[in-house]
Amino acid sequence: MTTAGSDKTFQIQAGGKLTGEIRVPGDKSISHRSIMLGALAEGTTQVSGFLSGEDNLATLNAFRDMGVEIEGPTDGRVTIKGVGLHGLKPPAKELYLGNSGTSMRLLAGLMAAQKFDSVLTGDESLSTRPMRRVTDPLATMGAVVNTTDAGTPPLRITGNQNLNGISYDMPVASAQVKSCLLLAGLYAEGQTCVTEPAPTRDHTERMLQGFGYPIERKGATACVKAGGKLAATQIDVPADISSATFFMVGACIAPDSDITLQHVGINPTRIGVINILKMMGARLDVTNERDVGGEPVADIRVQSSELKGIQIPEDQVPLAIDEFPALFVAAACAKGETVLTGARELRVKESDRIQVMADGLQILGIDARPTNDGMVIQGGQLGTGTVASHGDHRIAMSFAMAGLRANGPITITNCANVETSFPGFVELASVAGLVIQAS
Ligand code: S3P
């Protein structure tokens, strides 16, 4: 999983502090869904705060390839001329989704319900990621989606099937699987219900509601039926709490830091990082809470903190699933032991985030022991060295923040994929006080 980001290296100078008020780019999950639902709506949807990262552009281009007229992104603004639920056109070629698991899993559900065939492909990392979690339940609905023998992409989808609704109990807590099935359910006969074993991000459900599509939500179950319509709307995408996380952790671990992150999405299904950092003793205040188009938003102030190691409660894992690379760095700077369990999913993200983070922390002199489903980390002094990000954006940005507390420079390889979720990271981190160079 290493080639995609092989052309960029980060050099971090030890020390520094994070200060000021910054706004990180838009939420990746919400940006994906804004394109998908905007394209399927009737009328013109205006999006602001859109994340122009490579993952979201992959989704945007896929819809352009299916005949949807989309203007932008220009300064975060995108205009989508919706074609309605039945207006997508057969793409002339394979839909290439780069590094983006969200694009592939959500589109799998949508494409399986279309009248035409399609093929979904991705980069080297995405081509190793498990897809049976979506293709198995889709097959139960009557969809025809082929994977490789290993259950990985490309996905070859034979359209023009009559899908039937199912009631599905998800074995893994996955918003991507839930969203995939709900999107297929917009076209299925009868009702499609998905029950999750633990709360996962609910942006799809909220946004369907925002587009006026009937969706029933009761406890852990969400249900949709075909026959409704999506009405074009306006979407203001909040800043991504997953991108804000790097600065939250950086400010906690760097002496004399005091930073405010503006307009951050604090959807309750995403705030595991806030809960966990607070449990570790972070000086973190959530202020100016407000509702923006059905998603809660706030400003988050973080000051240098004396972190302590904790046993991370398993119920927080799905709520912080993308934040563990950064949280491992926080744990490395905390007093005592931090133990994470119940997070096996981290092994099948853009990289094996348990192994890759443990390897990098060990290179930097930290006692970090990977386990099957988590990690045990003894807080200590971060040292100097060269660590591999394996082309995983969140690993690269997490180790960049580690430089704030290291006693020597840190070099991070394969960082180009930071562009998938956080364009402008190097510039923004520099403004905030990290001494970082990309080459
Ligand atoms: C996402 C869901 C999560 C997350 C990913 C984005 C989404 O994946 O890791 O970055 O937008 O639905 P899973 O649902 O597979 O845990």
CSV table of C-alpha atoms and ligand atoms in Angstrom, one decimal:
chain,number,residue,atom,x,y,z
A,1,MET,CA,0.0,0.0,0.0
A,2,THR,CA,2.9,2.3,-0.5
A,3,THR,CA,3.2,3.6,-4.0
A,4,ALA,CA,0.5,6.2,-4.3
A,5,GLY,CA,2.2,8.7,-2.0
A,6,SER,CA,5.8,8.0,-2.8
A,7,ASP,CA,6.5,11.4,-4.3
A,8,LYS,CA,6.3,13.6,-1.2
A,9,THR,CA,8.3,13.7,2.0
A,10,PHE,CA,7.6,15.8,5.1
A,11,GLN,CA,10.5,17.1,7.2
A,12,ILE,CA,9.4,18.3,10.6
A,13,GLN,CA,11.6,20.3,12.9
A,14,ALA,CA,11.4,19.5,16.6
A,15,GLY,CA,9.5,21.9,18.8
A,16,GLY,CA,7.1,24.7,18.2
A,17,LYS,CA,3.6,25.4,19.4
A,18,LEU,CA,0.2,25.8,17.9
A,19,THR,CA,-1.6,29.1,18.3
A,20,GLY,CA,-4.2,31.3,16.6
A,21,GLU,CA,-7.6,30.7,15.1
A,22,ILE,CA,-7.9,28.5,12.0
A,23,ARG,CA,-10.5,26.8,10.0
A,24,VAL,CA,-9.6,23.4,8.6
A,25,PRO,CA,-11.1,22.2,5.3
A,26,GLY,CA,-14.6,20.8,4.9
A,27,ASP,CA,-15.9,17.5,6.1
A,28,LYS,CA,-15.0,14.7,3.8
A,29,SER,CA,-18.0,12.5,4.6
A,30,ILE,CA,-20.5,15.3,4.2
A,31,SER,CA,-18.8,16.5,1.0
A,32,HIS,CA,-19.1,13.0,-0.6
A,33,ARG,CA,-22.8,12.8,0.3
A,34,SER,CA,-23.5,16.4,-1.0
A,35,ILE,CA,-22.4,15.4,-4.5
A,36,MET,CA,-24.3,12.0,-4.4
A,37,LEU,CA,-27.6,13.3,-3.1
A,38,GLY,CA,-27.3,16.6,-5.1
A,39,ALA,CA,-26.9,14.6,-8.3
A,40,LEU,CA,-29.9,12.4,-7.5
A,41,ALA,CA,-32.1,15.4,-6.6
A,42,GLU,CA,-34.5,17.3,-8.7
A,43,GLY,CA,-33.3,20.9,-9.2
A,44,THR,CA,-30.0,22.6,-8.5
A,45,THR,CA,-28.1,22.1,-5.2
A,46,GLN,CA,-25.6,24.7,-4.0
A,47,VAL,CA,-22.8,23.5,-1.7
A,48,SER,CA,-20.4,25.7,0.2
A,49,GLY,CA,-17.5,24.6,2.3
A,50,PHE,CA,-17.0,21.6,0.0
A,51,LEU,CA,-13.7,19.7,0.5
A,52,SER,CA,-11.7,19.8,-2.7
A,53,GLY,CA,-9.6,16.8,-1.6
A,54,GLU,CA,-8.8,14.1,-4.1
A,55,ASP,CA,-11.3,11.7,-2.5
A,56,ASN,CA,-14.2,14.1,-3.0
A,57,LEU,CA,-13.1,15.0,-6.5
A,58,ALA,CA,-13.2,11.3,-7.3
A,59,THR,CA,-16.8,11.2,-6.3
A,60,LEU,CA,-17.5,14.4,-8.2
A,61,ASN,CA,-15.9,13.2,-11.4
A,62,ALA,CA,-17.7,9.9,-11.2
A,63,PHE,CA,-21.0,11.8,-11.3
A,64,ARG,CA,-19.7,14.0,-14.2
A,65,ASP,CA,-18.9,10.7,-16.0
A,66,MET,CA,-22.6,9.7,-15.5
A,67,GLY,CA,-23.8,12.9,-17.2
A,68,VAL,CA,-24.4,15.2,-14.2
A,69,GLU,CA,-23.5,18.8,-14.8
A,70,ILE,CA,-21.4,20.1,-11.9
A,71,GLU,CA,-19.8,23.5,-11.6
A,72,GLY,CA,-16.8,24.1,-9.3
A,73,PRO,CA,-15.4,23.5,-6.9
A,74,THR,CA,-14.5,27.2,-6.7
A,75,ASP,CA,-13.5,28.4,-3.2
A,76,GLY,CA,-15.5,25.5,-1.8
A,77,ARG,CA,-18.6,26.3,-3.8
A,78,VAL,CA,-20.1,23.6,-6.0
A,79,THR,CA,-23.3,23.8,-8.0
A,80,ILE,CA,-24.9,20.4,-8.9
A,81,LYS,CA,-27.7,20.2,-11.5
A,82,GLY,CA,-29.6,17.2,-10.2
A,83,VAL,CA,-30.8,14.7,-12.7
A,84,GLY,CA,-33.3,12.9,-10.4
A,85,LEU,CA,-33.1,9.4,-9.0
A,86,HIS,CA,-33.5,7.9,-12.5
A,87,GLY,CA,-31.4,10.3,-14.5
A,88,LEU,CA,-27.9,9.0,-14.3
A,89,LYS,CA,-26.4,8.0,-17.7
A,90,PRO,CA,-24.1,5.0,-18.3
A,91,PRO,CA,-20.5,6.0,-17.9
A,92,ALA,CA,-18.3,5.6,-21.0
A,93,LYS,CA,-15.5,4.1,-18.9
A,94,GLU,CA,-14.6,2.6,-15.6
A,95,LEU,CA,-15.3,4.9,-12.6
A,96,TYR,CA,-11.9,5.4,-11.0
A,97,LEU,CA,-12.2,6.3,-7.3
A,98,GLY,CA,-8.6,6.7,-6.3
A,99,ASN,CA,-7.9,6.2,-2.6
A,100,SER,CA,-11.5,6.6,-1.6
A,101,GLY,CA,-13.2,3.8,0.2
A,102,THR,CA,-16.3,6.0,0.9
A,103,SER,CA,-16.8,6.6,-2.8
A,104,MET,CA,-16.5,3.0,-3.7
A,105,ARG,CA,-18.7,1.5,-1.0
A,106,LEU,CA,-21.5,4.1,-1.3
A,107,LEU,CA,-21.4,4.0,-5.1
A,108,ALA,CA,-21.6,0.2,-5.0
A,109,GLY,CA,-25.1,0.5,-3.5
A,110,LEU,CA,-26.2,3.2,-5.9
A,111,MET,CA,-24.7,1.7,-9.1
A,112,ALA,CA,-26.1,-1.8,-8.2
A,113,ALA,CA,-29.6,-0.2,-8.5
A,114,GLN,CA,-29.1,1.5,-11.9
A,115,LYS,CA,-30.4,0.3,-15.3
A,116,PHE,CA,-26.8,0.1,-16.7
A,117,ASP,CA,-23.6,-1.8,-15.9
A,118,SER,CA,-20.6,-0.1,-14.3
A,119,VAL,CA,-17.1,-0.9,-13.1
A,120,LEU,CA,-15.6,0.7,-10.0
A,121,THR,CA,-11.8,0.8,-9.6
A,122,GLY,CA,-9.3,2.4,-7.3
A,123,ASP,CA,-5.6,2.9,-6.5
A,124,GLU,CA,-3.3,0.3,-5.0
A,125,SER,CA,-4.5,0.8,-1.4
A,126,LEU,CA,-8.2,0.8,-2.3
A,127,SER,CA,-7.7,-2.3,-4.4
A,128,THR,CA,-6.7,-4.3,-1.3
A,129,ARG,CA,-9.7,-3.2,0.8
A,130,PRO,CA,-12.5,-5.5,1.8
A,131,MET,CA,-15.7,-5.1,-0.3
A,132,ARG,CA,-17.7,-8.2,0.7
A,133,ARG,CA,-19.1,-6.2,3.6
A,134,VAL,CA,-21.1,-4.4,0.9
A,135,THR,CA,-21.4,-6.9,-1.9
A,136,ASP,CA,-22.8,-9.7,0.4
A,137,PRO,CA,-25.8,-7.7,1.6
A,138,LEU,CA,-26.3,-6.2,-1.8
A,139,ALA,CA,-26.5,-9.7,-3.3
A,140,THR,CA,-29.2,-10.5,-0.8
A,141,MET,CA,-31.1,-7.6,-2.2
A,142,GLY,CA,-30.8,-9.1,-5.7
A,143,ALA,CA,-27.8,-7.0,-6.9
A,144,VAL,CA,-25.1,-8.5,-9.1
A,145,VAL,CA,-21.7,-7.2,-8.0
A,146,ASN,CA,-18.5,-9.1,-8.7
A,147,THR,CA,-15.2,-8.6,-6.8
A,148,THR,CA,-11.9,-10.3,-7.1
A,149,ASP,CA,-11.6,-13.8,-5.5
A,150,ALA,CA,-10.2,-11.9,-2.4
A,151,GLY,CA,-13.3,-9.8,-2.2
A,152,THR,CA,-11.5,-6.7,-3.3
A,153,PRO,CA,-12.0,-4.2,-6.1
A,154,PRO,CA,-12.5,-3.7,-9.0
A,155,LEU,CA,-16.3,-4.0,-8.5
A,156,ARG,CA,-18.0,-5.2,-11.7
A,157,ILE,CA,-21.7,-4.3,-11.4
A,158,THR,CA,-24.4,-5.7,-13.7
A,159,GLY,CA,-27.2,-3.3,-13.7
A,160,ASN,CA,-30.9,-3.7,-14.5
A,161,GLN,CA,-31.7,-6.0,-11.6
A,162,ASN,CA,-34.9,-5.7,-9.6
A,163,LEU,CA,-33.7,-5.1,-6.1
A,164,ASN,CA,-35.8,-6.1,-3.1
A,165,GLY,CA,-35.6,-4.4,0.3
A,166,ILE,CA,-34.0,-6.3,3.2
A,167,SER,CA,-33.6,-5.9,7.0
A,168,TYR,CA,-29.9,-6.1,7.6
A,169,ASP,CA,-28.1,-6.4,10.9
A,170,MET,CA,-24.6,-5.1,10.2
A,171,PRO,CA,-21.8,-7.4,11.7
A,172,VAL,CA,-19.4,-4.4,11.7
A,173,ALA,CA,-20.2,-0.8,12.8
A,174,SER,CA,-19.8,0.8,9.4
A,175,ALA,CA,-21.3,4.0,8.1
A,176,GLN,CA,-20.1,3.1,4.7
A,177,VAL,CA,-22.0,-0.2,4.7
A,178,LYS,CA,-25.1,1.4,6.2
A,179,SER,CA,-25.1,4.2,3.6
A,180,CYS,CA,-24.5,1.8,0.7
A,181,LEU,CA,-27.6,-0.2,1.6
A,182,LEU,CA,-29.7,2.9,2.2
A,183,LEU,CA,-28.8,4.2,-1.2
A,184,ALA,CA,-29.6,0.9,-2.8
A,185,GLY,CA,-32.8,1.0,-0.8
A,186,LEU,CA,-34.0,4.1,-2.6
A,187,TYR,CA,-34.6,1.8,-5.6
A,188,ALA,CA,-35.7,-1.4,-3.9
A,189,GLU,CA,-39.1,-3.0,-3.7
A,190,GLY,CA,-40.5,-2.7,-0.2
A,191,GLN,CA,-38.5,-1.4,2.8
A,192,THR,CA,-34.8,-1.5,3.3
A,193,CYS,CA,-33.7,-1.4,7.0
A,194,VAL,CA,-30.2,-1.4,8.4
A,195,THR,CA,-29.4,-2.0,12.0
A,196,GLU,CA,-26.0,-1.0,13.4
A,197,PRO,CA,-24.2,-2.8,16.3
A,198,ALA,CA,-23.0,0.6,17.6
A,199,PRO,CA,-23.7,4.2,16.5
A,200,THR,CA,-21.8,5.2,13.3
A,201,ARG,CA,-21.8,8.6,11.5
A,202,ASP,CA,-25.3,9.4,10.4
A,203,HIS,CA,-24.6,12.0,7.7
A,204,THR,CA,-26.5,10.0,5.1
A,205,GLU,CA,-29.6,9.9,7.2
A,206,ARG,CA,-29.5,13.5,8.1
A,207,MET,CA,-28.8,14.6,4.5
A,208,LEU,CA,-31.6,12.4,3.1
A,209,GLN,CA,-33.9,14.3,5.5
A,210,GLY,CA,-32.4,17.6,4.4
A,211,PHE,CA,-33.3,16.7,0.8
A,212,GLY,CA,-36.8,15.9,2.0
A,213,TYR,CA,-36.6,12.2,1.5
A,214,PRO,CA,-38.6,10.1,3.9
A,215,ILE,CA,-36.4,8.1,6.2
A,216,GLU,CA,-37.5,6.3,9.4
A,217,ARG,CA,-35.0,6.2,12.3
A,218,LYS,CA,-35.7,4.2,15.4
A,219,GLY,CA,-32.9,3.4,17.8
A,220,ALA,CA,-30.2,1.6,15.9
A,221,THR,CA,-32.2,1.1,12.8
A,222,ALA,CA,-32.7,3.3,9.7
A,223,CYS,CA,-35.2,2.4,7.0
A,224,VAL,CA,-36.0,3.8,3.6
A,225,LYS,CA,-38.5,2.9,0.8
A,226,ALA,CA,-38.4,3.6,-2.9
A,227,GLY,CA,-40.8,6.0,-4.5
A,228,GLY,CA,-39.7,9.2,-2.8
A,229,LYS,CA,-38.0,12.2,-4.3
A,230,LEU,CA,-35.0,14.3,-3.4
A,231,ALA,CA,-35.6,18.0,-3.6
A,232,ALA,CA,-32.5,20.2,-4.3
A,233,THR,CA,-31.3,22.2,-1.3
A,234,GLN,CA,-28.3,24.2,0.0
A,235,ILE,CA,-25.6,22.6,2.0
A,236,ASP,CA,-23.0,24.4,4.1
A,237,VAL,CA,-20.3,21.8,4.9
A,238,PRO,CA,-18.7,22.3,8.3
A,239,ALA,CA,-15.0,21.9,8.9
A,240,ASP,CA,-14.0,18.3,9.3
A,241,ILE,CA,-13.5,17.2,12.9
A,242,SER,CA,-11.1,14.5,11.6
A,243,SER,CA,-8.9,17.1,10.1
A,244,ALA,CA,-9.3,19.3,13.2
A,245,THR,CA,-8.0,16.4,15.2
A,246,PHE,CA,-4.4,16.8,14.2
A,247,PHE,CA,-4.4,20.3,15.6
A,248,MET,CA,-6.3,19.3,18.7
A,249,VAL,CA,-3.7,16.6,19.5
A,250,GLY,CA,-0.8,19.0,18.4
A,251,ALA,CA,-2.0,21.7,20.7
A,252,CYS,CA,-2.4,19.2,23.6
A,253,ILE,CA,1.2,17.9,23.3
A,254,ALA,CA,3.0,21.1,22.4
A,255,PRO,CA,3.9,23.4,25.4
A,256,ASP,CA,2.4,26.9,25.3
A,257,SER,CA,-0.1,26.1,22.7
A,258,ASP,CA,-3.5,27.7,22.5
A,259,ILE,CA,-5.5,27.2,19.3
A,260,THR,CA,-9.1,27.7,18.3
A,261,LEU,CA,-10.6,25.6,15.5
A,262,GLN,CA,-13.5,27.3,13.9
A,263,HIS,CA,-16.8,26.0,12.6
A,264,VAL,CA,-16.0,22.3,13.3
A,265,GLY,CA,-18.7,19.7,12.8
A,266,ILE,CA,-19.5,18.1,16.1
A,267,ASN,CA,-22.1,15.6,15.1
A,268,PRO,CA,-22.6,13.3,18.1
A,269,THR,CA,-21.5,10.3,16.0
A,270,ARG,CA,-18.1,11.9,15.3
A,271,ILE,CA,-17.0,13.3,18.7
A,272,GLY,CA,-15.2,10.3,20.1
A,273,VAL,CA,-11.9,12.3,19.7
A,274,ILE,CA,-13.2,15.1,22.0
A,275,ASN,CA,-14.5,12.6,24.6
A,276,ILE,CA,-11.2,10.6,24.5
A,277,LEU,CA,-8.9,13.6,24.7
A,278,LYS,CA,-11.0,15.0,27.6
A,279,MET,CA,-10.7,11.6,29.4
A,280,MET,CA,-6.9,11.9,28.9
A,281,GLY,CA,-7.0,15.3,30.6
A,282,ALA,CA,-7.1,17.7,27.6
A,283,ARG,CA,-7.8,21.3,28.2
A,284,LEU,CA,-10.4,21.5,25.4
A,285,ASP,CA,-13.5,23.7,25.3
A,286,VAL,CA,-16.4,23.5,22.8
A,287,THR,CA,-18.0,26.9,22.4
A,288,ASN,CA,-20.4,28.7,20.2
A,289,GLU,CA,-22.5,25.6,19.4
A,290,ARG,CA,-25.0,26.1,16.6
A,291,ASP,CA,-26.9,24.1,14.0
A,292,VAL,CA,-25.9,24.5,10.4
A,293,GLY,CA,-28.3,22.8,7.9
A,294,GLY,CA,-29.1,19.9,10.2
A,295,GLU,CA,-25.5,19.3,11.4
A,296,PRO,CA,-24.2,20.6,14.8
A,297,VAL,CA,-21.2,22.9,14.5
A,298,ALA,CA,-18.9,24.6,17.2
A,299,ASP,CA,-15.6,26.3,17.7
A,300,ILE,CA,-13.1,24.2,19.6
A,301,ARG,CA,-10.3,25.7,21.8
A,302,VAL,CA,-7.4,23.5,22.8
A,303,GLN,CA,-4.5,24.4,25.1
A,304,SER,CA,-1.4,22.5,26.1
A,305,SER,CA,-2.3,19.8,28.4
A,306,GLU,CA,-0.8,17.3,30.8
A,307,LEU,CA,-2.2,14.1,29.2
A,308,LYS,CA,-2.5,10.9,31.1
A,309,GLY,CA,-2.9,7.4,29.7
A,310,ILE,CA,-6.3,5.7,29.8
A,311,GLN,CA,-8.1,2.6,28.8
A,312,ILE,CA,-10.1,3.8,25.8
A,313,PRO,CA,-13.8,2.8,26.2
A,314,GLU,CA,-14.8,0.5,23.4
A,315,ASP,CA,-18.1,2.4,22.8
A,316,GLN,CA,-16.0,5.4,21.7
A,317,VAL,CA,-14.2,3.4,18.9
A,318,PRO,CA,-16.7,3.9,16.1
A,319,LEU,CA,-17.1,7.6,17.1
A,320,ALA,CA,-13.4,8.2,16.7
A,321,ILE,CA,-12.6,5.6,14.0
A,322,ASP,CA,-10.5,7.9,11.8
A,323,GLU,CA,-8.8,9.7,14.7
A,324,PHE,CA,-6.7,6.9,16.2
A,325,PRO,CA,-3.5,7.6,14.4
A,326,ALA,CA,-3.5,11.1,16.0
A,327,LEU,CA,-4.7,9.7,19.3
A,328,PHE,CA,-1.8,7.2,19.3
A,329,VAL,CA,0.5,10.2,19.1
A,330,ALA,CA,-1.3,11.8,22.1
A,331,ALA,CA,-0.9,8.5,24.0
A,332,ALA,CA,2.8,8.5,23.2
A,333,CYS,CA,3.0,11.9,24.9
A,334,ALA,CA,0.8,11.0,27.9
A,335,LYS,CA,1.9,9.9,31.3
A,336,GLY,CA,1.4,6.2,31.8
A,337,GLU,CA,-0.2,3.5,29.7
A,338,THR,CA,-3.0,3.9,27.1
A,339,VAL,CA,-4.8,0.8,26.0
A,340,LEU,CA,-7.0,0.5,22.9
A,341,THR,CA,-9.1,-2.6,22.2
A,342,GLY,CA,-12.1,-3.4,20.0
A,343,ALA,CA,-10.6,-1.5,17.0
A,344,ARG,CA,-9.8,-4.2,14.5
A,345,GLU,CA,-11.3,-2.1,11.8
A,346,LEU,CA,-8.2,0.0,11.9
A,347,ARG,CA,-6.3,-2.8,10.2
A,348,VAL,CA,-8.4,-2.3,7.0
A,349,LYS,CA,-8.3,1.4,6.5
A,350,GLU,CA,-6.1,3.2,4.0
A,351,SER,CA,-3.3,1.3,5.6
A,352,ASP,CA,-3.1,-1.1,8.5
A,353,ARG,CA,-3.2,1.7,11.0
A,354,ILE,CA,-2.4,-0.4,14.0
A,355,GLN,CA,0.8,-1.9,12.5
A,356,VAL,CA,1.9,1.3,10.7
A,357,MET,CA,1.5,3.5,13.7
A,358,ALA,CA,3.1,1.0,16.1
A,359,ASP,CA,6.1,0.7,13.7
A,360,GLY,CA,6.5,4.5,13.4
A,361,LEU,CA,6.2,5.1,17.1
A,362,GLN,CA,8.7,2.4,17.8
A,363,ILE,CA,11.2,4.0,15.4
A,364,LEU,CA,10.7,7.2,17.4
A,365,GLY,CA,11.5,5.4,20.6
A,366,ILE,CA,8.1,4.8,22.1
A,367,ASP,CA,7.0,1.5,23.6
A,368,ALA,CA,4.0,0.9,21.3
A,369,ARG,CA,2.8,-2.7,21.2
A,370,PRO,CA,0.3,-3.6,18.5
A,371,THR,CA,-2.4,-6.1,19.4
A,372,ASN,CA,-5.0,-7.9,17.2
A,373,ASP,CA,-7.6,-5.2,17.8
A,374,GLY,CA,-5.7,-2.2,19.2
A,375,MET,CA,-2.5,-1.1,20.8
A,376,VAL,CA,-0.8,-0.7,24.2
A,377,ILE,CA,1.3,2.5,24.4
A,378,GLN,CA,3.5,3.6,27.2
A,379,GLY,CA,3.9,7.4,27.2
A,380,GLY,CA,7.5,8.5,26.8
A,381,GLN,CA,9.9,10.9,25.0
A,382,LEU,CA,9.4,11.1,21.2
A,383,GLY,CA,12.7,10.9,19.5
A,384,THR,CA,14.0,11.5,16.0
A,385,GLY,CA,13.9,9.3,12.9
A,386,THR,CA,12.3,8.5,9.6
A,387,VAL,CA,8.9,7.0,9.6
A,388,ALA,CA,6.8,5.6,6.7
A,389,SER,CA,3.2,6.8,6.2
A,390,HIS,CA,2.5,4.0,3.7
A,391,GLY,CA,0.6,6.5,1.6
A,392,ASP,CA,-1.9,6.9,4.3
A,393,HIS,CA,-2.9,10.6,4.8
A,394,ARG,CA,-3.9,10.4,8.4
A,395,ILE,CA,-0.6,8.5,9.4
A,396,ALA,CA,1.4,11.3,7.6
A,397,MET,CA,-0.4,14.1,9.4
A,398,SER,CA,-0.3,12.4,12.8
A,399,PHE,CA,3.5,11.9,12.7
A,400,ALA,CA,3.8,15.5,11.5
A,401,MET,CA,2.2,16.6,14.8
A,402,ALA,CA,4.5,14.3,16.7
A,403,GLY,CA,7.3,16.7,15.8
A,404,LEU,CA,6.0,19.2,18.2
A,405,ARG,CA,7.1,17.1,21.1
A,406,ALA,CA,10.0,15.2,19.6
A,407,ASN,CA,13.6,15.9,20.6
A,408,GLY,CA,14.9,15.9,17.1
A,409,PRO,CA,13.6,16.1,13.5
A,410,ILE,CA,11.2,13.7,12.0
A,411,THR,CA,11.1,12.7,8.4
A,412,ILE,CA,7.9,11.1,7.0
A,413,THR,CA,7.8,9.4,3.6
A,414,ASN,CA,5.0,8.8,1.1
A,415,CYS,CA,2.9,11.9,2.1
A,416,ALA,CA,1.3,12.9,-1.2
A,417,ASN,CA,-2.0,11.3,-0.2
A,418,VAL,CA,-2.5,14.0,2.4
A,419,GLU,CA,-4.2,15.7,-0.6
A,420,THR,CA,-7.0,13.1,-0.4
A,421,SER,CA,-8.5,14.7,2.7
A,422,PHE,CA,-6.5,17.8,3.6
A,423,PRO,CA,-5.3,20.0,0.7
A,424,GLY,CA,-3.2,22.9,2.2
A,425,PHE,CA,-2.2,20.9,5.3
A,426,VAL,CA,1.4,22.0,5.1
A,427,GLU,CA,0.5,25.7,4.7
A,428,LEU,CA,-2.1,25.7,7.4
A,429,ALA,CA,0.1,23.7,9.9
A,430,SER,CA,2.9,26.2,9.2
A,431,VAL,CA,0.6,29.2,9.9
A,432,ALA,CA,-0.4,27.5,13.2
A,433,GLY,CA,3.2,27.0,14.2
A,434,LEU,CA,4.4,23.6,13.1
A,435,VAL,CA,7.8,23.8,11.4
A,436,ILE,CA,7.2,21.6,8.4
A,437,GLN,CA,8.6,21.3,4.9
A,438,ALA,CA,7.4,19.2,2.0
A,439,SER,CA,9.7,18.1,-0.8
B,1,S3P,C1,-16.9,7.1,6.4
B,1,S3P,C2,-17.0,6.1,7.3
B,1,S3P,C3,-15.9,5.4,8.0
B,1,S3P,C4,-14.7,6.3,8.0
B,1,S3P,C5,-14.4,6.8,6.6
B,1,S3P,C6,-15.6,7.7,6.1
B,1,S3P,C7,-18.1,7.6,5.7
B,1,S3P,O1,-15.7,4.2,7.5
B,1,S3P,O2,-13.5,5.5,8.4
B,1,S3P,O3,-13.2,7.6,6.6
B,1,S3P,O4,-18.0,8.7,5.1
B,1,S3P,O5,-19.1,7.0,5.7
B,1,S3P,P1,-16.5,2.9,8.0
B,1,S3P,O6,-17.9,3.2,7.9
B,1,S3P,O7,-16.1,1.8,7.1
B,1,S3P,O8,-16.0,2.7,9.4
